[in-house]
């Protein structure tokens, strides 16, 4: 598993605490420093089964400056959203946990983190 996190985020710290408490094997990606490419964002969206606007933090100051709330949410606008997430990684919802089975979850709740752990390398 890999967890995309911002160490200043309480939800991210909670997810890491739970992973550690359960003895989960994972790697950390500090996505504000190691910014995902547009291709990596597309791949994670595919694993999540979500669209870029579903993982965009629209309340962030950068989102307000860009006016993302007003952007179209359709296939034609998808590239614009992905480009914005790559250019402004603060806008990416966190934490994102990529599970060993090829899926991913937005780990904002204990249940979501446990779901990712359940998709781990135990053969699930």
mmCIF file of C-alpha atoms in Angstrom:
data_model
loop_
_atom_site.group_PDB
_atom_site.id
_atom_site.type_symbol
_atom_site.label_atom_id
_atom_site.label_comp_id
_atom_site.label_asym_id
_atom_site.label_seq_id
_atom_site.Cartn_x
_atom_site.Cartn_y
_atom_site.Cartn_z
ATOM 1 C CA UNK A 1 0.000 0.000 0.000
ATOM 2 C CA UNK A 2 0.973 3.596 -0.501
ATOM 3 C CA UNK A 3 -0.564 6.536 1.329
ATOM 4 C CA UNK A 4 -0.536 10.019 -0.160
ATOM 5 C CA UNK A 5 -0.523 12.404 2.759
ATOM 6 C CA UNK A 6 0.158 15.832 4.131
ATOM 7 C CA UNK A 7 1.775 15.435 7.574
ATOM 8 C CA UNK A 8 0.001 18.605 8.764
ATOM 9 C CA UNK A 9 -3.401 16.962 8.143
ATOM 10 C CA UNK A 10 -5.110 15.378 11.151
ATOM 11 C CA UNK A 11 -6.988 12.880 8.934
ATOM 12 C CA UNK A 12 -3.649 11.779 7.438
ATOM 13 C CA UNK A 13 -2.058 11.382 10.859
ATOM 14 C CA UNK A 14 -5.072 9.378 12.020
ATOM 15 C CA UNK A 15 -4.816 7.079 9.006
ATOM 16 C CA UNK A 16 -1.090 6.498 9.621
ATOM 17 C CA UNK A 17 -1.752 5.836 13.315
ATOM 18 C CA UNK A 18 -4.343 3.217 12.394
ATOM 19 C CA UNK A 19 -2.088 1.603 9.771
ATOM 20 C CA UNK A 20 0.727 1.462 12.331
ATOM 21 C CA UNK A 21 -1.534 0.080 15.067
ATOM 22 C CA UNK A 22 -2.649 -2.696 12.723
ATOM 23 C CA UNK A 23 0.921 -3.458 11.623
ATOM 24 C CA UNK A 24 0.134 -2.659 7.983
ATOM 25 C CA UNK A 25 2.960 -2.485 5.464
ATOM 26 C CA UNK A 26 2.877 0.770 3.498
ATOM 27 C CA UNK A 27 4.969 3.510 1.989
ATOM 28 C CA UNK A 28 4.384 7.226 2.497
ATOM 29 C CA UNK A 29 4.197 9.758 -0.298
ATOM 30 C CA UNK A 30 4.229 13.358 0.836
ATOM 31 C CA UNK A 31 2.366 14.517 -2.214
ATOM 32 C CA UNK A 32 2.966 18.229 -1.596
ATOM 33 C CA UNK A 33 6.715 17.581 -1.962
ATOM 34 C CA UNK A 34 6.591 14.604 -4.359
ATOM 35 C CA UNK A 35 3.838 15.999 -6.563
ATOM 36 C CA UNK A 36 1.915 13.429 -8.618
ATOM 37 C CA UNK A 37 2.011 13.821 -12.378
ATOM 38 C CA UNK A 38 -1.153 14.121 -14.428
ATOM 39 C CA UNK A 39 -0.730 10.464 -15.441
ATOM 40 C CA UNK A 40 -0.404 9.398 -11.786
ATOM 41 C CA UNK A 41 -3.540 11.371 -10.922
ATOM 42 C CA UNK A 42 -5.417 9.706 -13.803
ATOM 43 C CA UNK A 43 -4.233 6.294 -12.576
ATOM 44 C CA UNK A 44 -5.312 6.968 -8.987
ATOM 45 C CA UNK A 45 -8.690 8.242 -10.180
ATOM 46 C CA UNK A 46 -9.142 4.982 -12.085
ATOM 47 C CA UNK A 47 -8.257 3.023 -8.955
ATOM 48 C CA UNK A 48 -10.662 5.128 -6.879
ATOM 49 C CA UNK A 49 -13.440 4.953 -9.450
ATOM 50 C CA UNK A 50 -13.857 8.718 -9.075
ATOM 51 C CA UNK A 51 -13.615 11.850 -11.191
ATOM 52 C CA UNK A 52 -11.082 14.631 -10.501
ATOM 53 C CA UNK A 53 -13.749 16.954 -9.107
ATOM 54 C CA UNK A 54 -14.625 14.241 -6.566
ATOM 55 C CA UNK A 55 -11.151 14.506 -4.987
ATOM 56 C CA UNK A 56 -10.726 18.282 -5.269
ATOM 57 C CA UNK A 57 -10.644 20.316 -2.074
ATOM 58 C CA UNK A 58 -12.840 23.142 -3.334
ATOM 59 C CA UNK A 59 -12.635 25.144 -0.100
ATOM 60 C CA UNK A 60 -8.865 25.689 -0.350
ATOM 61 C CA UNK A 61 -7.766 29.260 -1.096
ATOM 62 C CA UNK A 62 -6.113 28.105 -4.340
ATOM 63 C CA UNK A 63 -9.377 26.481 -5.458
ATOM 64 C CA UNK A 64 -11.243 29.705 -4.820
ATOM 65 C CA UNK A 65 -8.605 31.695 -6.737
ATOM 66 C CA UNK A 66 -8.913 29.314 -9.678
ATOM 67 C CA UNK A 67 -12.715 29.341 -9.474
ATOM 68 C CA UNK A 68 -12.937 25.542 -9.681
ATOM 69 C CA UNK A 69 -16.457 25.464 -8.220
ATOM 70 C CA UNK A 70 -17.618 27.094 -11.455
ATOM 71 C CA UNK A 71 -15.836 24.637 -13.757
ATOM 72 C CA UNK A 72 -17.838 22.133 -15.769
ATOM 73 C CA UNK A 73 -17.874 18.618 -14.367
ATOM 74 C CA UNK A 74 -17.934 16.573 -17.540
ATOM 75 C CA UNK A 75 -15.603 14.543 -19.759
ATOM 76 C CA UNK A 76 -14.604 17.613 -21.772
ATOM 77 C CA UNK A 77 -13.416 19.391 -18.601
ATOM 78 C CA UNK A 78 -11.716 16.358 -17.024
ATOM 79 C CA UNK A 79 -8.247 17.283 -18.345
ATOM 80 C CA UNK A 80 -8.519 20.794 -16.943
ATOM 81 C CA UNK A 81 -9.300 19.412 -13.482
ATOM 82 C CA UNK A 82 -6.434 16.901 -13.610
ATOM 83 C CA UNK A 83 -3.999 19.595 -14.744
ATOM 84 C CA UNK A 84 -5.117 21.806 -11.846
ATOM 85 C CA UNK A 85 -4.568 18.986 -9.319
ATOM 86 C CA UNK A 86 -1.066 18.369 -10.688
ATOM 87 C CA UNK A 87 -0.236 22.089 -10.659
ATOM 88 C CA UNK A 88 -1.820 22.701 -7.241
ATOM 89 C CA UNK A 89 -1.418 19.514 -5.172
ATOM 90 C CA UNK A 90 -2.947 21.182 -2.098
ATOM 91 C CA UNK A 91 -6.250 20.700 -3.901
ATOM 92 C CA UNK A 92 -5.996 16.895 -3.767
ATOM 93 C CA UNK A 93 -8.221 15.325 -1.115
ATOM 94 C CA UNK A 94 -6.224 13.436 1.476
ATOM 95 C CA UNK A 95 -5.195 10.900 2.470
ATOM 96 C CA UNK A 96 -5.413 8.617 -0.548
ATOM 97 C CA UNK A 97 -4.449 5.004 0.096
ATOM 98 C CA UNK A 98 -3.637 2.763 -2.837
ATOM 99 C CA UNK A 99 -4.267 -0.864 -1.918
ATOM 100 C CA UNK A 100 -2.231 -3.846 -3.060
ATOM 101 C CA UNK A 101 -5.152 -5.204 -5.101
ATOM 102 C CA UNK A 102 -5.045 -2.226 -7.493
ATOM 103 C CA UNK A 103 -7.875 -0.250 -5.900
ATOM 104 C CA UNK A 104 -7.664 2.904 -3.787
ATOM 105 C CA UNK A 105 -9.684 4.745 -1.149
ATOM 106 C CA UNK A 106 -9.829 8.258 0.225
ATOM 107 C CA UNK A 107 -8.952 7.384 3.809
ATOM 108 C CA UNK A 108 -10.757 10.133 5.700
ATOM 109 C CA UNK A 109 -12.536 7.677 8.000
ATOM 110 C CA UNK A 110 -11.389 4.695 10.027
ATOM 111 C CA UNK A 111 -13.727 2.528 7.956
ATOM 112 C CA UNK A 112 -12.092 3.625 4.685
ATOM 113 C CA UNK A 113 -8.589 2.945 6.049
ATOM 114 C CA UNK A 114 -9.690 -0.498 7.242
ATOM 115 C CA UNK A 115 -11.218 -1.132 3.817
ATOM 116 C CA UNK A 116 -7.833 -0.427 2.180
ATOM 117 C CA UNK A 117 -6.098 -2.705 4.683
ATOM 118 C CA UNK A 118 -8.606 -5.449 3.889
ATOM 119 C CA UNK A 119 -7.592 -5.188 0.248
ATOM 120 C CA UNK A 120 -3.973 -5.789 1.196
ATOM 121 C CA UNK A 121 -1.578 -8.527 0.245
ATOM 122 C CA UNK A 122 -3.338 -11.326 2.158
ATOM 123 C CA UNK A 123 -4.687 -12.560 -1.157
ATOM 124 C CA UNK A 124 -7.970 -10.617 -1.086
#
